[in-house]
PDB file of C-alpha atoms in Angstrom:
ATOM      1  CA  UNK A   1      13.152   0.501  20.588  1.00 47.00           C
ATOM      2  CA  UNK A   2      13.125  -1.434  23.834  1.00 48.00           C
ATOM      3  CA  UNK A   3      15.375  -4.443  24.380  1.00 53.00           C
ATOM      4  CA  UNK A   4      12.301  -6.672  24.492  1.00 54.00           C
ATOM      5  CA  UNK A   5      11.341  -5.615  20.964  1.00 74.00           C
ATOM      6  CA  UNK A   6      14.784  -6.119  19.452  1.00 86.00           C
ATOM      7  CA  UNK A   7      15.048  -8.794  16.756  1.00 88.00           C
ATOM      8  CA  UNK A   8      17.157 -11.755  17.777  1.00 93.00           C
ATOM      9  CA  UNK A   9      20.584 -12.542  16.381  1.00 93.00           C
ATOM     10  CA  UNK A  10      19.066 -15.586  14.702  1.00 94.00           C
ATOM     11  CA  UNK A  11      16.402 -13.465  13.007  1.00 94.00           C
ATOM     12  CA  UNK A  12      19.004 -11.082  11.594  1.00 94.00           C
ATOM     13  CA  UNK A  13      21.132 -13.962  10.346  1.00 96.00           C
ATOM     14  CA  UNK A  14      18.105 -15.657   8.780  1.00 96.00           C
ATOM     15  CA  UNK A  15      17.287 -12.415   6.968  1.00 94.00           C
ATOM     16  CA  UNK A  16      20.884 -12.247   5.699  1.00 95.00           C
ATOM     17  CA  UNK A  17      20.609 -15.815   4.389  1.00 96.00           C
ATOM     18  CA  UNK A  18      17.350 -14.868   2.673  1.00 95.00           C
ATOM     19  CA  UNK A  19      19.151 -12.039   0.869  1.00 94.00           C
ATOM     20  CA  UNK A  20      21.872 -14.440  -0.311  1.00 95.00           C
ATOM     21  CA  UNK A  21      19.288 -16.869  -1.631  1.00 96.00           C
ATOM     22  CA  UNK A  22      17.373 -14.046  -3.345  1.00 94.00           C
ATOM     23  CA  UNK A  23      20.585 -12.881  -5.042  1.00 94.00           C
ATOM     24  CA  UNK A  24      21.139 -16.389  -6.405  1.00 96.00           C
ATOM     25  CA  UNK A  25      17.565 -16.591  -7.708  1.00 94.00           C
ATOM     26  CA  UNK A  26      17.838 -13.151  -9.309  1.00 93.00           C
ATOM     27  CA  UNK A  27      21.100 -14.030 -11.055  1.00 95.00           C
ATOM     28  CA  UNK A  28      19.656 -17.318 -12.307  1.00 94.00           C
ATOM     29  CA  UNK A  29      16.600 -15.508 -13.679  1.00 91.00           C
ATOM     30  CA  UNK A  30      18.798 -12.934 -15.423  1.00 92.00           C
ATOM     31  CA  UNK A  31      20.967 -15.661 -16.964  1.00 93.00           C
ATOM     32  CA  UNK A  32      17.979 -17.428 -18.520  1.00 92.00           C
ATOM     33  CA  UNK A  33      15.861 -14.362 -19.283  1.00 88.00           C
ATOM     34  CA  UNK A  34      13.932 -14.031 -22.519  1.00 86.00           C
ATOM     35  CA  UNK A  35      13.720 -10.426 -23.709  1.00 78.00           C
ATOM     36  CA  UNK A  36      14.046  -7.135 -21.849  1.00 74.00           C
ATOM     37  CA  UNK A  37      10.816  -7.550 -19.861  1.00 73.00           C
ATOM     38  CA  UNK A  38      11.051 -11.142 -18.716  1.00 81.00           C
ATOM     39  CA  UNK A  39       8.448 -11.632 -15.926  1.00 83.00           C
ATOM     40  CA  UNK A  40      10.728 -14.077 -14.089  1.00 86.00           C
ATOM     41  CA  UNK A  41      13.405 -11.382 -13.822  1.00 86.00           C
ATOM     42  CA  UNK A  42      10.873  -8.877 -12.471  1.00 83.00           C
ATOM     43  CA  UNK A  43       9.624 -11.390  -9.926  1.00 86.00           C
ATOM     44  CA  UNK A  44      13.154 -12.229  -8.790  1.00 89.00           C
ATOM     45  CA  UNK A  45      14.008  -8.527  -8.620  1.00 88.00           C
ATOM     46  CA  UNK A  46      11.042  -7.831  -6.354  1.00 85.00           C
ATOM     47  CA  UNK A  47      11.891 -10.794  -4.119  1.00 89.00           C
ATOM     48  CA  UNK A  48      15.455  -9.527  -3.791  1.00 91.00           C
ATOM     49  CA  UNK A  49      14.262  -6.005  -3.004  1.00 87.00           C
ATOM     50  CA  UNK A  50      11.905  -7.285  -0.306  1.00 87.00           C
ATOM     51  CA  UNK A  51      14.565  -9.522   1.242  1.00 91.00           C
ATOM     52  CA  UNK A  52      17.133  -6.716   1.250  1.00 91.00           C
ATOM     53  CA  UNK A  53      14.670  -4.309   2.869  1.00 88.00           C
ATOM     54  CA  UNK A  54      13.800  -6.823   5.575  1.00 91.00           C
ATOM     55  CA  UNK A  55      17.469  -7.474   6.320  1.00 92.00           C
ATOM     56  CA  UNK A  56      18.264  -3.770   6.402  1.00 90.00           C
ATOM     57  CA  UNK A  57      15.471  -3.106   8.902  1.00 89.00           C
ATOM     58  CA  UNK A  58      16.439  -5.978  11.203  1.00 92.00           C
ATOM     59  CA  UNK A  59      20.120  -5.068  11.003  1.00 92.00           C
ATOM     60  CA  UNK A  60      19.352  -1.496  12.003  1.00 89.00           C
ATOM     61  CA  UNK A  61      16.996  -2.501  14.806  1.00 90.00           C
ATOM     62  CA  UNK A  62      19.455  -4.988  16.278  1.00 91.00           C
ATOM     63  CA  UNK A  63      22.819  -3.336  15.675  1.00 91.00           C
ATOM     64  CA  UNK A  64      22.042   0.255  14.622  1.00 89.00           C
ATOM     65  CA  UNK A  65      23.767  -0.427  11.296  1.00 90.00           C
ATOM     66  CA  UNK A  66      22.622  -0.170   7.683  1.00 85.00           C
ATOM     67  CA  UNK A  67      23.550  -1.918   4.459  1.00 86.00           C
ATOM     68  CA  UNK A  68      25.736  -0.092   1.892  1.00 82.00           C
ATOM     69  CA  UNK A  69      23.393  -0.820  -0.999  1.00 76.00           C
ATOM     70  CA  UNK A  70      19.884   0.088  -2.059  1.00 69.00           C
ATOM     71  CA  UNK A  71      17.767  -1.702  -4.643  1.00 64.00           C
ATOM     72  CA  UNK A  72      15.581   0.833  -6.467  1.00 59.00           C
ATOM     73  CA  UNK A  73      12.029   0.086  -7.495  1.00 53.00           C
ATOM     74  CA  UNK A  74      11.658   0.122 -11.278  1.00 50.00           C
ATOM     75  CA  UNK A  75       9.650   3.151 -12.394  1.00 51.00           C
ATOM     76  CA  UNK A  76       7.382   1.088 -14.625  1.00 51.00           C
ATOM     77  CA  UNK A  77       6.818  -1.693 -12.079  1.00 59.00           C
ATOM     78  CA  UNK A  78       5.604  -5.086 -13.264  1.00 67.00           C
ATOM     79  CA  UNK A  79       4.920  -5.127 -17.019  1.00 73.00           C
ATOM     80  CA  UNK A  80       1.289  -5.463 -18.081  1.00 77.00           C
ATOM     81  CA  UNK A  81       0.639  -8.764 -19.835  1.00 78.00           C
ATOM     82  CA  UNK A  82      -3.169  -8.842 -19.718  1.00 81.00           C
ATOM     83  CA  UNK A  83      -5.591  -8.635 -22.641  1.00 83.00           C
ATOM     84  CA  UNK A  84      -5.140  -5.762 -25.080  1.00 81.00           C
ATOM     85  CA  UNK A  85      -8.911  -5.191 -25.177  1.00 86.00           C
ATOM     86  CA  UNK A  86     -10.245  -6.293 -21.775  1.00 89.00           C
ATOM     87  CA  UNK A  87     -13.875  -7.393 -21.787  1.00 91.00           C
ATOM     88  CA  UNK A  88     -14.172  -6.805 -18.034  1.00 93.00           C
ATOM     89  CA  UNK A  89     -12.161  -5.334 -15.196  1.00 92.00           C
ATOM     90  CA  UNK A  90     -11.982  -5.233 -11.405  1.00 92.00           C
ATOM     91  CA  UNK A  91     -11.434  -2.174  -9.207  1.00 93.00           C
ATOM     92  CA  UNK A  92      -9.524  -2.892  -5.996  1.00 91.00           C
ATOM     93  CA  UNK A  93      -9.167  -0.225  -3.338  1.00 93.00           C
ATOM     94  CA  UNK A  94      -7.188  -0.157  -0.122  1.00 92.00           C
ATOM     95  CA  UNK A  95      -7.381   2.778   2.297  1.00 95.00           C
ATOM     96  CA  UNK A  96      -5.617   2.791   5.653  1.00 95.00           C
ATOM     97  CA  UNK A  97      -6.877   4.748   8.645  1.00 96.00           C
ATOM     98  CA  UNK A  98      -5.706   5.362  12.185  1.00 96.00           C
ATOM     99  CA  UNK A  99      -8.372   5.638  14.886  1.00 96.00           C
ATOM    100  CA  UNK A 100      -7.156   8.830  16.569  1.00 96.00           C
ATOM    101  CA  UNK A 101     -10.374   9.737  18.403  1.00 95.00           C
ATOM    102  CA  UNK A 102     -12.194   6.551  19.478  1.00 94.00           C
ATOM    103  CA  UNK A 103     -14.827   8.501  21.425  1.00 93.00           C
ATOM    104  CA  UNK A 104     -15.775  10.505  18.327  1.00 94.00           C
ATOM    105  CA  UNK A 105     -15.983   7.330  16.240  1.00 94.00           C
ATOM    106  CA  UNK A 106     -18.276   5.651  18.769  1.00 91.00           C
ATOM    107  CA  UNK A 107     -20.420   8.780  19.139  1.00 91.00           C
ATOM    108  CA  UNK A 108     -21.004   8.904  15.387  1.00 92.00           C
ATOM    109  CA  UNK A 109     -22.058   5.261  15.395  1.00 89.00           C
ATOM    110  CA  UNK A 110     -24.441   5.903  18.271  1.00 87.00           C
ATOM    111  CA  UNK A 111     -26.089   8.732  16.302  1.00 88.00           C
ATOM    112  CA  UNK A 112     -26.624   6.413  13.348  1.00 88.00           C
ATOM    113  CA  UNK A 113     -28.019   3.629  15.547  1.00 83.00           C
ATOM    114  CA  UNK A 114     -30.410   6.069  17.226  1.00 82.00           C
ATOM    115  CA  UNK A 115     -32.097   6.822  13.888  1.00 81.00           C
ATOM    116  CA  UNK A 116     -31.712   3.471  12.114  1.00 73.00           C
ATOM    117  CA  UNK A 117     -33.352   0.418  13.664  1.00 64.00           C
ATOM    118  CA  UNK A 118     -31.367  -1.861  11.335  1.00 64.00           C
ATOM    119  CA  UNK A 119     -28.050  -0.545  12.692  1.00 63.00           C
ATOM    120  CA  UNK A 120     -27.086  -3.027  15.395  1.00 65.00           C
ATOM    121  CA  UNK A 121     -24.627  -1.260  17.673  1.00 64.00           C
ATOM    122  CA  UNK A 122     -23.526  -2.848  20.946  1.00 62.00           C
ATOM    123  CA  UNK A 123     -22.617  -0.014  23.287  1.00 57.00           C
ATOM    124  CA  UNK A 124     -19.940  -2.166  24.901  1.00 62.00           C
ATOM    125  CA  UNK A 125     -18.508  -3.159  21.534  1.00 62.00           C
ATOM    126  CA  UNK A 126     -16.210  -0.180  21.214  1.00 85.00           C
ATOM    127  CA  UNK A 127     -14.648   0.893  17.939  1.00 90.00           C
ATOM    128  CA  UNK A 128     -14.932  -2.515  16.281  1.00 89.00           C
ATOM    129  CA  UNK A 129     -18.746  -2.417  16.312  1.00 88.00           C
ATOM    130  CA  UNK A 130     -18.734   1.311  15.563  1.00 90.00           C
ATOM    131  CA  UNK A 131     -16.845   0.710  12.318  1.00 92.00           C
ATOM    132  CA  UNK A 132     -19.416  -1.870  11.250  1.00 89.00           C
ATOM    133  CA  UNK A 133     -22.268   0.582  11.855  1.00 89.00           C
ATOM    134  CA  UNK A 134     -20.601   3.479  10.039  1.00 92.00           C
ATOM    135  CA  UNK A 135     -19.491   1.526   6.991  1.00 92.00           C
ATOM    136  CA  UNK A 136     -22.959   0.005   6.832  1.00 89.00           C
ATOM    137  CA  UNK A 137     -24.486   3.490   6.740  1.00 90.00           C
ATOM    138  CA  UNK A 138     -22.024   5.523   4.664  1.00 92.00           C
ATOM    139  CA  UNK A 139     -20.294   4.917   1.361  1.00 94.00           C
ATOM    140  CA  UNK A 140     -16.506   4.435   1.654  1.00 92.00           C
ATOM    141  CA  UNK A 141     -15.912   7.603  -0.370  1.00 92.00           C
ATOM    142  CA  UNK A 142     -17.975   9.642   2.095  1.00 94.00           C
ATOM    143  CA  UNK A 143     -16.053   8.243   5.043  1.00 94.00           C
ATOM    144  CA  UNK A 144     -12.811   9.098   3.247  1.00 92.00           C
ATOM    145  CA  UNK A 145     -13.915  12.688   2.620  1.00 92.00           C
ATOM    146  CA  UNK A 146     -15.182  13.087   6.210  1.00 93.00           C
ATOM    147  CA  UNK A 147     -12.561  11.018   7.992  1.00 94.00           C
ATOM    148  CA  UNK A 148     -11.859  13.691  10.625  1.00 94.00           C
ATOM    149  CA  UNK A 149     -15.570  13.839  11.483  1.00 94.00           C
ATOM    150  CA  UNK A 150     -15.364  10.161  12.379  1.00 95.00           C
ATOM    151  CA  UNK A 151     -12.211  10.500  14.464  1.00 95.00           C
ATOM    152  CA  UNK A 152     -10.037   8.909  11.792  1.00 96.00           C
ATOM    153  CA  UNK A 153      -6.735   9.916  10.233  1.00 95.00           C
ATOM    154  CA  UNK A 154      -6.043   8.881   6.652  1.00 93.00           C
ATOM    155  CA  UNK A 155      -2.954   6.866   5.836  1.00 93.00           C
ATOM    156  CA  UNK A 156      -1.825   5.550   2.458  1.00 93.00           C
ATOM    157  CA  UNK A 157      -4.298   4.398  -0.157  1.00 92.00           C
ATOM    158  CA  UNK A 158      -4.127   2.677  -3.516  1.00 91.00           C
ATOM    159  CA  UNK A 159      -6.559   1.898  -6.330  1.00 91.00           C
ATOM    160  CA  UNK A 160      -5.933  -0.815  -8.901  1.00 90.00           C
ATOM    161  CA  UNK A 161      -7.774  -1.383 -12.174  1.00 91.00           C
ATOM    162  CA  UNK A 162      -7.162  -4.997 -13.171  1.00 91.00           C
ATOM    163  CA  UNK A 163      -8.222  -6.331 -16.568  1.00 90.00           C
ATOM    164  CA  UNK A 164      -9.833  -9.715 -17.176  1.00 87.00           C
ATOM    165  CA  UNK A 165     -10.879 -11.726 -20.204  1.00 85.00           C
ATOM    166  CA  UNK A 166     -14.500 -12.087 -19.118  1.00 88.00           C
ATOM    167  CA  UNK A 167     -16.929 -11.250 -16.351  1.00 91.00           C
ATOM    168  CA  UNK A 168     -16.781 -13.659 -13.431  1.00 88.00           C
ATOM    169  CA  UNK A 169     -19.795 -15.696 -12.397  1.00 90.00           C
ATOM    170  CA  UNK A 170     -21.857 -14.401  -9.447  1.00 92.00           C
ATOM    171  CA  UNK A 171     -20.280 -15.487  -6.182  1.00 91.00           C
ATOM    172  CA  UNK A 172     -17.234 -16.962  -7.934  1.00 89.00           C
ATOM    173  CA  UNK A 173     -14.575 -15.046  -5.995  1.00 87.00           C
ATOM    174  CA  UNK A 174     -16.448 -14.167  -2.803  1.00 88.00           C
ATOM    175  CA  UNK A 175     -14.465 -16.701  -0.775  1.00 87.00           C
ATOM    176  CA  UNK A 176     -11.214 -14.911  -1.619  1.00 86.00           C
ATOM    177  CA  UNK A 177     -12.007 -11.480  -3.107  1.00 87.00           C
ATOM    178  CA  UNK A 178      -8.420 -10.349  -3.690  1.00 82.00           C
ATOM    179  CA  UNK A 179      -6.647 -13.647  -4.184  1.00 78.00           C
ATOM    180  CA  UNK A 180      -7.279 -13.920  -7.919  1.00 77.00           C
ATOM    181  CA  UNK A 181      -5.598 -10.663  -8.944  1.00 81.00           C
ATOM    182  CA  UNK A 182      -2.265 -11.014 -10.768  1.00 80.00           C
ATOM    183  CA  UNK A 183       0.004  -7.954 -10.678  1.00 80.00           C
ATOM    184  CA  UNK A 184       0.607  -8.319 -14.411  1.00 81.00           C
ATOM    185  CA  UNK A 185      -3.129  -7.823 -15.087  1.00 86.00           C
ATOM    186  CA  UNK A 186      -3.151  -4.346 -13.507  1.00 88.00           C
ATOM    187  CA  UNK A 187      -3.884  -1.782 -16.209  1.00 86.00           C
ATOM    188  CA  UNK A 188      -3.623   1.297 -14.001  1.00 87.00           C
ATOM    189  CA  UNK A 189      -2.690   2.006 -10.415  1.00 86.00           C
ATOM    190  CA  UNK A 190      -3.205   5.196  -8.427  1.00 88.00           C
ATOM    191  CA  UNK A 191      -1.282   5.599  -5.161  1.00 87.00           C
ATOM    192  CA  UNK A 192      -1.838   8.284  -2.525  1.00 88.00           C
ATOM    193  CA  UNK A 193       0.844   8.780   0.121  1.00 87.00           C
ATOM    194  CA  UNK A 194       2.599  11.629   1.878  1.00 83.00           C
ATOM    195  CA  UNK A 195       5.879   9.807   1.218  1.00 80.00           C
ATOM    196  CA  UNK A 196       5.832  11.162  -2.329  1.00 76.00           C
ATOM    197  CA  UNK A 197       6.203  14.658  -0.903  1.00 68.00           C
ATOM    198  CA  UNK A 198       9.753  13.779   0.088  1.00 62.00           C
ATOM    199  CA  UNK A 199      10.653  13.319  -3.574  1.00 56.00           C
ATOM    200  CA  UNK A 200       9.468  16.800  -4.534  1.00 54.00           C
ATOM    201  CA  UNK A 201      10.490  18.776  -1.445  1.00 58.00           C
ATOM    202  CA  UNK A 202      13.955  19.608  -2.758  1.00 50.00           C
ATOM    203  CA  UNK A 203      12.403  21.296  -5.784  1.00 48.00           C
ATOM    204  CA  UNK A 204       9.365  22.838  -4.133  1.00 56.00           C
ATOM    205  CA  UNK A 205      11.157  24.245  -1.082  1.00 56.00           C
ATOM    206  CA  UNK A 206      13.188  26.641  -3.187  1.00 46.00           C
ATOM    207  CA  UNK A 207      10.102  27.860  -4.995  1.00 51.00           C
ATOM    208  CA  UNK A 208       8.155  28.219  -1.728  1.00 53.00           C
ATOM    209  CA  UNK A 209      10.929  30.268  -0.157  1.00 48.00           C
ATOM    210  CA  UNK A 210      10.985  32.594  -3.139  1.00 40.00           C
ATOM    211  CA  UNK A 211       7.207  33.041  -2.983  1.00 45.00           C
ATOM    212  CA  UNK A 212       7.065  33.212   0.808  1.00 40.00           C
ATOM    213  CA  UNK A 213       4.706  30.223   0.986  1.00 35.00           C
ATOM    214  CA  UNK A 214       4.669  27.256   3.384  1.00 36.00           C
ATOM    215  CA  UNK A 215       4.019  23.699   2.271  1.00 33.00           C
ATOM    216  CA  UNK A 216       1.062  22.090   3.990  1.00 37.00           C
ATOM    217  CA  UNK A 217       2.555  18.582   4.022  1.00 38.00           C
ATOM    218  CA  UNK A 218      -0.417  17.310   2.010  1.00 43.00           C
ATOM    219  CA  UNK A 219      -0.829  13.928   0.438  1.00 49.00           C
ATOM    220  CA  UNK A 220       0.270  13.344  -3.127  1.00 48.00           C
ATOM    221  CA  UNK A 221      -1.381  11.141  -5.726  1.00 50.00           C
ATOM    222  CA  UNK A 222       0.866   9.218  -8.064  1.00 53.00           C
ATOM    223  CA  UNK A 223      -1.157   7.837 -11.011  1.00 52.00           C
ATOM    224  CA  UNK A 224      -0.398   5.353 -13.717  1.00 49.00           C
ATOM    225  CA  UNK A 225       1.872   3.011 -11.769  1.00 48.00           C
ATOM    226  CA  UNK A 226       1.741  -0.748 -11.919  1.00 47.00           C
ATOM    227  CA  UNK A 227       2.639  -2.747  -8.793  1.00 44.00           C
ATOM    228  CA  UNK A 228       6.323  -3.208  -8.070  1.00 39.00           C
TER     229      UNK A 228
END
C-alpha cells in the first residue's frame, strides 16, 4: 500500500474507540439479555465483530500490526423470528462480477443492439451502457452461467429467502427494494464464495495427494445460513 493510501493516525484511533464503545454495548446487552437467543445480544455481537474487523484492518494498514483476538461468527447467524407459516416471501439475490475484458463486454452488447431495435446502445458509452443492454436482453441466470462469454469474472454471491406475513401491494417497496428486509425474517440463505475452500483445504489436500488429484480452486456453496 502506498503512503498516500495509508489510513491516518486519527482514523486508527477512531476505530479503536469504536471497538471500546462496541464492547460496552455488547456487555450491557449480555447483562440484560432475556433467554439464550436474545436479539439484542446478537445485534451487539455483530456490531462488535464489525468494529473489531475495521480496527484490525486499519491497524495493519497503518502500522503492519494485528490484534491478538478474533471474534468468530456464530454458525447459526441471526435467529429466525419471522412467521412460522409465511403467507408470502421475497427472494433477494446479490452477485458480484469483475469486468475483466471490457472489449468483449462491449462487443456482446453491440451484437445485441445490431439485432434488436429496442436495445439502445451508445457506442461511446463504454461498459456502463453495455451492461444495460445485456441485462435487458438476457436473464441474470444466463449471464451468470455465461459470464466468461461476456468478459466477466464471478465474485461472491448470496441468495436470501425472507418470509413475510402477507403479499405487499404493487409498487409498495419499489422506492427502496431492499430496505424493508430484516435479517431475522430470513428463512434460508445460500452463499457462494471461494473463501469457503480455505476451510476444507486442510482435509481435502490430504485426500487429493493420496488420489493424485489437483483441486481446481472452484467456488463452494454454503446453504442454510442466516445472516450474521
